[in-house]
PDB file of C-alpha atoms and ligand atoms in Angstrom:
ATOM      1  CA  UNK J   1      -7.407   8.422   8.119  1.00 75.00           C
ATOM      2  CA  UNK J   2      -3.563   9.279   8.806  1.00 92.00           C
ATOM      3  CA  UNK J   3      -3.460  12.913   8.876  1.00 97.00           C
ATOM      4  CA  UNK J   4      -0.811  14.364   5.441  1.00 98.00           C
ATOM      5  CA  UNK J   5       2.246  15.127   6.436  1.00 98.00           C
ATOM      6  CA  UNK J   6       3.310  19.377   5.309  1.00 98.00           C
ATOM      7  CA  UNK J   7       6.212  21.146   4.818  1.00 98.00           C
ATOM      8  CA  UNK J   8       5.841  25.003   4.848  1.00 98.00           C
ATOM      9  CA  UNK J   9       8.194  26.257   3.011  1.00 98.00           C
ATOM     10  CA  UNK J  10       8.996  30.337   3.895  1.00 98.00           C
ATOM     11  CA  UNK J  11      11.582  32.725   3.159  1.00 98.00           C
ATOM     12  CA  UNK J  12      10.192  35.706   5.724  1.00 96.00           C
ATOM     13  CA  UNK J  13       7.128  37.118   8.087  1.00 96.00           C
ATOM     14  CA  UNK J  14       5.416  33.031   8.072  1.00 97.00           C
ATOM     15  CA  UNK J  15       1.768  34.688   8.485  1.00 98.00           C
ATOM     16  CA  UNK J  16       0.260  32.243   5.797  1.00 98.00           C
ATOM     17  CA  UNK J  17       2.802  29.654   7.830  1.00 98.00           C
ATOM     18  CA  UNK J  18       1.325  30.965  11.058  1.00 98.00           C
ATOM     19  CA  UNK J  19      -2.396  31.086   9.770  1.00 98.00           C
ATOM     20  CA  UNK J  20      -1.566  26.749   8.592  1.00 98.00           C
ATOM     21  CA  UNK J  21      -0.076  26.049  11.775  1.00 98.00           C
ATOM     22  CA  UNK J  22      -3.349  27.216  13.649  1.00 97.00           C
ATOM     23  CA  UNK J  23      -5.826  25.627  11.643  1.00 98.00           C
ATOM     24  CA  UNK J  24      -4.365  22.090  11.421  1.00 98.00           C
ATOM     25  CA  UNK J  25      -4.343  22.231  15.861  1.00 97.00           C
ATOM     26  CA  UNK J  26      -8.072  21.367  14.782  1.00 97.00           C
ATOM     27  CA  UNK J  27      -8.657  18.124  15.884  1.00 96.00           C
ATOM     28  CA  UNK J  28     -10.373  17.001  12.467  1.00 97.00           C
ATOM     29  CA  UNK J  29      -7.986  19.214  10.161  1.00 98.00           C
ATOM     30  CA  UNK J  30      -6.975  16.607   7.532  1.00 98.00           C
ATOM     31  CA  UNK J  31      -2.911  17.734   7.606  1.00 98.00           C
ATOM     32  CA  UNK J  32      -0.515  17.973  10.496  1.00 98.00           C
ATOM     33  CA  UNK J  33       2.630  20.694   9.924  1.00 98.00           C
ATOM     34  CA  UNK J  34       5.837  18.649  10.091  1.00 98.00           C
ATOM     35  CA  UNK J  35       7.991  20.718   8.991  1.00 98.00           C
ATOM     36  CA  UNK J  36       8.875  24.623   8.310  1.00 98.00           C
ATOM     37  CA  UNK J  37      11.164  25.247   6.296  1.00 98.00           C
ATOM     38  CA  UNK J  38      12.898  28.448   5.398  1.00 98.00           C
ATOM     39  CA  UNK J  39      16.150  29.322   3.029  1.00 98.00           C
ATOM     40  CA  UNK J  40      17.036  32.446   4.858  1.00 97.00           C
ATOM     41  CA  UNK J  41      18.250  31.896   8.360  1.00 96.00           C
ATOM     42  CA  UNK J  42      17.333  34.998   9.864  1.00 96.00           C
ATOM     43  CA  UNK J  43      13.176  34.417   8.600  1.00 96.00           C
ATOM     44  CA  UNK J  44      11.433  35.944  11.326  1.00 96.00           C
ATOM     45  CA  UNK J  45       8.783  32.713  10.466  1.00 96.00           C
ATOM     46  CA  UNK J  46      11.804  30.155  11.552  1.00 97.00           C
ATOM     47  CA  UNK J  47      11.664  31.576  15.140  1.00 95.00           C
ATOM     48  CA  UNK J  48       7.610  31.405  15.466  1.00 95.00           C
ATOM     49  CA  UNK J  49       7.470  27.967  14.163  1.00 96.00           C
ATOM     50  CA  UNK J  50       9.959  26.756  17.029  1.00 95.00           C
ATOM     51  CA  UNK J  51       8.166  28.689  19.731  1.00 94.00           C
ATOM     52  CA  UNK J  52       4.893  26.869  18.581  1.00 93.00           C
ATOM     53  CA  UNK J  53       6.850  23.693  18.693  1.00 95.00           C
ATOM     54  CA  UNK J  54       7.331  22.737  14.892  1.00 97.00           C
ATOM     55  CA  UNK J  55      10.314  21.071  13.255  1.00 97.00           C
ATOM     56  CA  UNK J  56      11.922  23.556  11.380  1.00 98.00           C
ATOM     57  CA  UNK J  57      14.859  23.888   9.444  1.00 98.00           C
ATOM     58  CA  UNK J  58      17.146  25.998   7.470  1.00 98.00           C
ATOM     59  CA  UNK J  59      18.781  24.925   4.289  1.00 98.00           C
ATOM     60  CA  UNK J  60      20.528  28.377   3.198  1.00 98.00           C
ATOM     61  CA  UNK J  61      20.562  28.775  -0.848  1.00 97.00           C
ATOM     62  CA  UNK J  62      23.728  31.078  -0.249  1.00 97.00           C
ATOM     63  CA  UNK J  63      26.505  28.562  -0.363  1.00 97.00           C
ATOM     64  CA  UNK J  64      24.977  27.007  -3.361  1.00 97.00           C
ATOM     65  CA  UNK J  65      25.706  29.963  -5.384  1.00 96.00           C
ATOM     66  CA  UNK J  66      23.483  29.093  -9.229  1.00 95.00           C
ATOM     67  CA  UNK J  67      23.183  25.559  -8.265  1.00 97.00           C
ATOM     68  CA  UNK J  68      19.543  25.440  -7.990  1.00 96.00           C
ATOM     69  CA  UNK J  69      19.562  21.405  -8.266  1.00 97.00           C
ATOM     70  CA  UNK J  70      22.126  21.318  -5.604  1.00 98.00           C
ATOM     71  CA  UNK J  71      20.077  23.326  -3.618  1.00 98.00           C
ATOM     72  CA  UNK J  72      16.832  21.372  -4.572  1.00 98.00           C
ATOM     73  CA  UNK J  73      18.728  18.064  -3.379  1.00 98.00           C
ATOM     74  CA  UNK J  74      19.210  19.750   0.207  1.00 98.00           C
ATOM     75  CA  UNK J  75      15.803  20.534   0.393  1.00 98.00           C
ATOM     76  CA  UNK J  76      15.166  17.309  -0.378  1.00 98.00           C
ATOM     77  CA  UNK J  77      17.312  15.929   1.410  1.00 98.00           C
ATOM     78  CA  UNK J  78      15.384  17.482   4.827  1.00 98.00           C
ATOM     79  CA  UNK J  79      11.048  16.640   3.143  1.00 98.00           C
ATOM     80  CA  UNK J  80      12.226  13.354   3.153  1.00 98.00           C
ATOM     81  CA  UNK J  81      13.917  13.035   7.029  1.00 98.00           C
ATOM     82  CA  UNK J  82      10.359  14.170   7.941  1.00 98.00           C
ATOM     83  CA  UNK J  83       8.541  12.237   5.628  1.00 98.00           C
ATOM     84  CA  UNK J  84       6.775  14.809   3.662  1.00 98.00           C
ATOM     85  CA  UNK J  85       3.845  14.785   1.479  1.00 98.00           C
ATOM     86  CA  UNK J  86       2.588  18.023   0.537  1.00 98.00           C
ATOM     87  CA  UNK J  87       4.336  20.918   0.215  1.00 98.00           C
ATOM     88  CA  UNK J  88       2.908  24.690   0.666  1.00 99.00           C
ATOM     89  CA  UNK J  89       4.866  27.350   0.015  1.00 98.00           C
ATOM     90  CA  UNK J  90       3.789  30.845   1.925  1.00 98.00           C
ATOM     91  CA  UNK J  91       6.238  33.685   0.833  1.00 97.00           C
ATOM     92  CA  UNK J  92       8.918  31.461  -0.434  1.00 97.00           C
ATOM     93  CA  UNK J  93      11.463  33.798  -2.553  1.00 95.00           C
ATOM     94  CA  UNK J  94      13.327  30.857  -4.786  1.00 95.00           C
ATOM     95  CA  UNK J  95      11.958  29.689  -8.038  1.00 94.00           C
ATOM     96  CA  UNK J  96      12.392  26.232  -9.242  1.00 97.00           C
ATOM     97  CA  UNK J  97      13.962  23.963 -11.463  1.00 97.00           C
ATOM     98  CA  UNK J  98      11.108  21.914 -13.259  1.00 97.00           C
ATOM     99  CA  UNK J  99      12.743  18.727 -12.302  1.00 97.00           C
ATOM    100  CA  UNK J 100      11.917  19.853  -8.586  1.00 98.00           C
ATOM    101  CA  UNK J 101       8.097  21.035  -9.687  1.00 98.00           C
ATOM    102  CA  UNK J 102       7.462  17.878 -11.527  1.00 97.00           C
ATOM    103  CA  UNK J 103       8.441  15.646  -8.337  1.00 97.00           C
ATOM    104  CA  UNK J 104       5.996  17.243  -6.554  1.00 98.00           C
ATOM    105  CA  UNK J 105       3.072  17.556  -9.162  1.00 97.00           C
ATOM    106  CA  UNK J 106      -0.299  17.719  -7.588  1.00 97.00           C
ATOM    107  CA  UNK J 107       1.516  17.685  -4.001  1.00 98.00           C
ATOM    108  CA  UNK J 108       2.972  21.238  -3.803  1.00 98.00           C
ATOM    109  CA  UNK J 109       0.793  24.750  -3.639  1.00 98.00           C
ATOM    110  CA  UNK J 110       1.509  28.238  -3.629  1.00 98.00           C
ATOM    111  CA  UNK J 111      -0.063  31.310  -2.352  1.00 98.00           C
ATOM    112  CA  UNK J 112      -0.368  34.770  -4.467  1.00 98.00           C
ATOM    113  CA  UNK J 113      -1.487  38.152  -3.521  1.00 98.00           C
ATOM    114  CA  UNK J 114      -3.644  38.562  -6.710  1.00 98.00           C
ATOM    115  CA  UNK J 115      -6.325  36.806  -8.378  1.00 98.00           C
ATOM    116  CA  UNK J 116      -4.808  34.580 -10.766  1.00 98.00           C
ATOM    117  CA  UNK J 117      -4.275  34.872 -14.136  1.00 98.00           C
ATOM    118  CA  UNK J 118      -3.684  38.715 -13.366  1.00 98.00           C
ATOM    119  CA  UNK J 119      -0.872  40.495 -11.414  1.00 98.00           C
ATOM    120  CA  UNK J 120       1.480  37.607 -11.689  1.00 98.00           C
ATOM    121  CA  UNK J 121       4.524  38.859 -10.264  1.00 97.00           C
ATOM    122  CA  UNK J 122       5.844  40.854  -7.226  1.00 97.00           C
ATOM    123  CA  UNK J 123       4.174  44.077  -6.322  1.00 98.00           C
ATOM    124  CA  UNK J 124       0.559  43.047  -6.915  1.00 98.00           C
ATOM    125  CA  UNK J 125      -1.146  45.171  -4.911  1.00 98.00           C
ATOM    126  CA  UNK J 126       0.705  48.589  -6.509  1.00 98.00           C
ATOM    127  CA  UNK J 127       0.013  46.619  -9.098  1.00 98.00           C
ATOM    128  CA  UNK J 128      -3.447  46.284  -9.201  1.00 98.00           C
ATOM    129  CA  UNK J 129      -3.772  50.103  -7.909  1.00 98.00           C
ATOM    130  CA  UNK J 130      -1.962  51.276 -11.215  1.00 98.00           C
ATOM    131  CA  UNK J 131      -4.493  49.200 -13.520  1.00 98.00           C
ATOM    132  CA  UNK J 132      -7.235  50.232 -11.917  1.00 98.00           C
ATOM    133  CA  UNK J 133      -8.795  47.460 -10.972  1.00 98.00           C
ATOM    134  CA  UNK J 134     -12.223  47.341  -8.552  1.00 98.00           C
ATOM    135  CA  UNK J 135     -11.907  43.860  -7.306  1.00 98.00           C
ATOM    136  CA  UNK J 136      -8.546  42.076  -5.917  1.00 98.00           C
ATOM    137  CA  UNK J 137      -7.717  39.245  -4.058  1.00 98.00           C
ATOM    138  CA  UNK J 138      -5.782  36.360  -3.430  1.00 99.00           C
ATOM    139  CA  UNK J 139      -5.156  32.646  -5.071  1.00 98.00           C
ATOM    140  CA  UNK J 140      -3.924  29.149  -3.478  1.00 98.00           C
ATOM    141  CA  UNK J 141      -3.026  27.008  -6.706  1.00 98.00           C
ATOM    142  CA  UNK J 142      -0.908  24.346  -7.830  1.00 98.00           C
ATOM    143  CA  UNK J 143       2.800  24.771  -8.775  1.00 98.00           C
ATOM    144  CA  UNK J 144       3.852  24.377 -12.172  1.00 97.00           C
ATOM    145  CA  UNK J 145       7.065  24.966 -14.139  1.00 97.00           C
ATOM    146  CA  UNK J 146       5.523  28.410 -14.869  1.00 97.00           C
ATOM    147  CA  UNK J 147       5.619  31.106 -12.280  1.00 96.00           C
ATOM    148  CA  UNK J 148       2.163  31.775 -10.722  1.00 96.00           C
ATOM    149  CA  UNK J 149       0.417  29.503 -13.183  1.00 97.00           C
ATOM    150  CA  UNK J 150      -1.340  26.087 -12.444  1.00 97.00           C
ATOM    151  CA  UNK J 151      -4.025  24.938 -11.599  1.00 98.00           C
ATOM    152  CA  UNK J 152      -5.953  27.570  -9.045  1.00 98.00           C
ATOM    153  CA  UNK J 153      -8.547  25.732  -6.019  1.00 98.00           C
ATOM    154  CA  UNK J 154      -8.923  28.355  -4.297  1.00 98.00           C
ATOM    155  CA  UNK J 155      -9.781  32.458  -4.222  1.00 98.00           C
ATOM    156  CA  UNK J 156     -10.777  35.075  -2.576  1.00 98.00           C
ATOM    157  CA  UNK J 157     -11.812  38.703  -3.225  1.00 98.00           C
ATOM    158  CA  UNK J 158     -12.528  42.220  -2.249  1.00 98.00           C
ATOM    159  CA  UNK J 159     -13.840  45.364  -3.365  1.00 98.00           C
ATOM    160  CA  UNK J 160     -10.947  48.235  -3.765  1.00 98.00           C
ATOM    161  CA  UNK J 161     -11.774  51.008  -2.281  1.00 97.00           C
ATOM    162  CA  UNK J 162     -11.341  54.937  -3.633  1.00 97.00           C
ATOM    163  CA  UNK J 163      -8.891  55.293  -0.718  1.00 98.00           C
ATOM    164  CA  UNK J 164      -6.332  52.295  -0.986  1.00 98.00           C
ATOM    165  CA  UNK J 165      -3.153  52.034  -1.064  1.00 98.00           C
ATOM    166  CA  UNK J 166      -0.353  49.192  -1.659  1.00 98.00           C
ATOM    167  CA  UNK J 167      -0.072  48.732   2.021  1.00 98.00           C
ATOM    168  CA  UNK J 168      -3.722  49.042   3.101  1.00 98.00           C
ATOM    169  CA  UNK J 169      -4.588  46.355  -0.093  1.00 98.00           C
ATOM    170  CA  UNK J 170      -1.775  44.555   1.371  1.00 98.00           C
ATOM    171  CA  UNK J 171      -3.282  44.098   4.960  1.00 98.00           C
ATOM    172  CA  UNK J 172      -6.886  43.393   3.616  1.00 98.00           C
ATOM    173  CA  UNK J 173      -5.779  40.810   1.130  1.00 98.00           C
ATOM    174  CA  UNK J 174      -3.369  39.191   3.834  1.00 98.00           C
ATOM    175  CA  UNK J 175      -6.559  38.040   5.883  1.00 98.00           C
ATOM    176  CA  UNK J 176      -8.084  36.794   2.766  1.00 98.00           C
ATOM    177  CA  UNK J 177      -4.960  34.566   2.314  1.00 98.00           C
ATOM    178  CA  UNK J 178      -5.120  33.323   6.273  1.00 98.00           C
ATOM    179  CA  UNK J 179      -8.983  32.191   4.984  1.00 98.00           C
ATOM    180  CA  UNK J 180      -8.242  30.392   1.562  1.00 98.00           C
ATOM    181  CA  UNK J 181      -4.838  28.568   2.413  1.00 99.00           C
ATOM    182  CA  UNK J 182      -6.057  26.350   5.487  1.00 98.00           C
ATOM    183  CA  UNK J 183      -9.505  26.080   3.015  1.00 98.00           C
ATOM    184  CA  UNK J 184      -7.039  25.075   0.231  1.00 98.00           C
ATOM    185  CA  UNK J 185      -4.998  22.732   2.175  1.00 98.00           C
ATOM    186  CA  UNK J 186      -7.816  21.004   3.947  1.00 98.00           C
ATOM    187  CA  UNK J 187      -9.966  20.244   0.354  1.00 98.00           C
ATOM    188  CA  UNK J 188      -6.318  18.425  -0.932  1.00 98.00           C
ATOM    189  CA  UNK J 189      -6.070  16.417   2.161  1.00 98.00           C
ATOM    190  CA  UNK J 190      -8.758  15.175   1.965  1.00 98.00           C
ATOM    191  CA  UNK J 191      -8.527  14.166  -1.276  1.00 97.00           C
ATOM    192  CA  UNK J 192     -11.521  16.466  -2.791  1.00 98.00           C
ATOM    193  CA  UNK J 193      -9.338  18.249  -5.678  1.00 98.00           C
ATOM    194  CA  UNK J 194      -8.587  16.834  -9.050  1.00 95.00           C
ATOM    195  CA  UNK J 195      -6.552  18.758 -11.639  1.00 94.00           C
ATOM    196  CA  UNK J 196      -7.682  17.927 -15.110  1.00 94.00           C
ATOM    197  CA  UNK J 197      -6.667  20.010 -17.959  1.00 94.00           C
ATOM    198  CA  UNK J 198      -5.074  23.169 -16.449  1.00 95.00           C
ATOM    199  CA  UNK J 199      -8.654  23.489 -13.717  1.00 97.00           C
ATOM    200  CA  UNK J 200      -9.347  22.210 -10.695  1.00 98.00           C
ATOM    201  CA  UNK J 201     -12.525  20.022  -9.775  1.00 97.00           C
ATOM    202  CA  UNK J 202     -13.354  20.262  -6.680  1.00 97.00           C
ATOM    203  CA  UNK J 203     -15.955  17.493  -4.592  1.00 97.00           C
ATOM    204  CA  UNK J 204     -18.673  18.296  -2.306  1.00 96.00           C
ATOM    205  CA  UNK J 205     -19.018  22.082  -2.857  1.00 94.00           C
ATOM    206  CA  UNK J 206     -22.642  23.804  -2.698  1.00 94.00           C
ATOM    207  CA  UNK J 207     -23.058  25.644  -5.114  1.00 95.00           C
ATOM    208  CA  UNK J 208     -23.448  29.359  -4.212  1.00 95.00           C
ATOM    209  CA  UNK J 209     -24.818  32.487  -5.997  1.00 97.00           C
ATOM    210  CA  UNK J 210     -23.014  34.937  -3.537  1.00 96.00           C
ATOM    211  CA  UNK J 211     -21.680  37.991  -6.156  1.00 96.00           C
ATOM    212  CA  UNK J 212     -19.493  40.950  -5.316  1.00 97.00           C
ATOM    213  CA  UNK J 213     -19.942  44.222  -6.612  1.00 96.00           C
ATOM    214  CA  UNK J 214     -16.991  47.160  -6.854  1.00 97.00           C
ATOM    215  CA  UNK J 215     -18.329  49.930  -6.438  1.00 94.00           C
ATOM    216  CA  UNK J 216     -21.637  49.089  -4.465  1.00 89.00           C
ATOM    217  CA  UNK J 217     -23.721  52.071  -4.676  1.00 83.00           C
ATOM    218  CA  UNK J 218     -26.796  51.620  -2.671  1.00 78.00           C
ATOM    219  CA  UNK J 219     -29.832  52.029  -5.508  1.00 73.00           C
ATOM    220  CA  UNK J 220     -31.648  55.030  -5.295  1.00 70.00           C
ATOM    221  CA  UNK J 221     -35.274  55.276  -4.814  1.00 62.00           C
ATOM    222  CA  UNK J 222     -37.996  55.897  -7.625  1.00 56.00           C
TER     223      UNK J 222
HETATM  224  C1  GRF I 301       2.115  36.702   1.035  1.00 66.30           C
HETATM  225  O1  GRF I 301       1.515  37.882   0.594  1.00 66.30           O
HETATM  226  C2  GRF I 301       2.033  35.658  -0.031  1.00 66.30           C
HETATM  227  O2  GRF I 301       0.876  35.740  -0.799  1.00 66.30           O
HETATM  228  C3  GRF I 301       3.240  35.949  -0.874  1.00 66.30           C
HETATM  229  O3  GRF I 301       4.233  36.329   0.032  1.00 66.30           O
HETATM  230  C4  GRF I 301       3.628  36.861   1.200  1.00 66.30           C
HETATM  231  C5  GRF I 301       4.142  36.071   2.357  1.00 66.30           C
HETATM  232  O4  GRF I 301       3.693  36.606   3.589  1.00 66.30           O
HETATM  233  N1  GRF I 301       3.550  34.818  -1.698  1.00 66.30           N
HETATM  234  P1  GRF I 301       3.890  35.760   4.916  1.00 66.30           P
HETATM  235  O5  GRF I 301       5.378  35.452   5.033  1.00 66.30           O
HETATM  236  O6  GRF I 301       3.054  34.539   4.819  1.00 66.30           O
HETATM  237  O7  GRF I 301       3.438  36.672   6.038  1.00 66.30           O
END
């Protein structure tokens, strides 16, 4: 089967971007990175995409001011040159219109340093420091009208520990989002997730009984 055809879109660092571009060099990854995307010329992500040897482009929201369909219509404009089909976004910094979002219903993800429903927003891991919680994480889901809602396909999670901060949540969660996104990706390709009412189904998964507990305190004898 003809492998999908991405665009990563990216506004900074491109790790997630970096983490995609590795896994679909797998011979039988079900997606081939066409195209990277960024709005801010100077994304340090731009540059590594090119020295891999990616198509990538700029399309600068500056000059288009509060014309977020103007913009849209550039961006456009460039997924279609390269024949795009799915769309990730990895640390992209613009909201959009829903006229955009609705175009690409079912076809474009996101990535968020939280686990969905919580800590929607910036500053998630401060975030989820201040409210206490004992488990965080990270979730690749489907882009709606609604910032960091839609459907979710994939997560994953860690135990906080007494001695985190923003920055060392930051790093840990980061390598959960290189695992899920190229997992997240690869299940749409392939054609194994179907959004039906607000939740994604997802084919051919074992089922699995693996739990996580925050704090793990090893039991005590007697
Ligand atoms: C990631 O934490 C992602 O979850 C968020 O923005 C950050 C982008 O990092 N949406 P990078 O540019 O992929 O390194």
């Amino acid at each position: 089967m003809a492998r999908r055809r991405v665009a990563i879109l990216i506004s900074g660092r491109g790790s997630n971007m970096a983490a995609l571009v590795a896994a679909a060099r797998a011979a039988d990854f079900p997606a081939e990175i066409a195209l990277v995307l960024s709005n801010r010329p100077d994304a340090e992500g731009i540059a590594a995409a090119r020295a891999a040897g990616i198509a990538a482009a700029v399309v600068d929201h500056v000059p288009f001011g509060k014309d977020r369909a103007a913009f849209e219509r550039a961006l456009q404009r460039e997924l279609a040159a390269h024949r795009i089909e799915l769309i990730c976004l990895a640390g992209f910094m613009r909201l959009f219109t829903p006229g955009f979002v609705n175009q690409w219903q079912g076809r474009m993800l996101n990535i968020h340093p939280a686990l969905l429903p919580a800590i929607k927003g910036l500053d998630t891991h401060a975030r989820a420091l201040a409210a206490g919680v004992k488990i965080h994480g990270a979730t690749v889901h489907f882009v709606v009208p609604e910032m960091d809602a839609g459907p979710i396909i994939a997560q994953g999670a860690l135990a906080v520990r007494e001695d985190d901060t923003a920055e060392t949540l930051a790093a840990r969660v980061l390598a959960i989002e290189h695992k899920i996104y190229p997992l997240a990706l690869r299940l749409l390709a392939e054609g194994r997730v179907r959004a039906e009412d607000g939740r994604c189904r997802i084919d051919g998964v074992p089922a699995s009984d693996r739990i996580l507990l925050a704090p793990s305190i090893e039991p005590s004898d007697g």
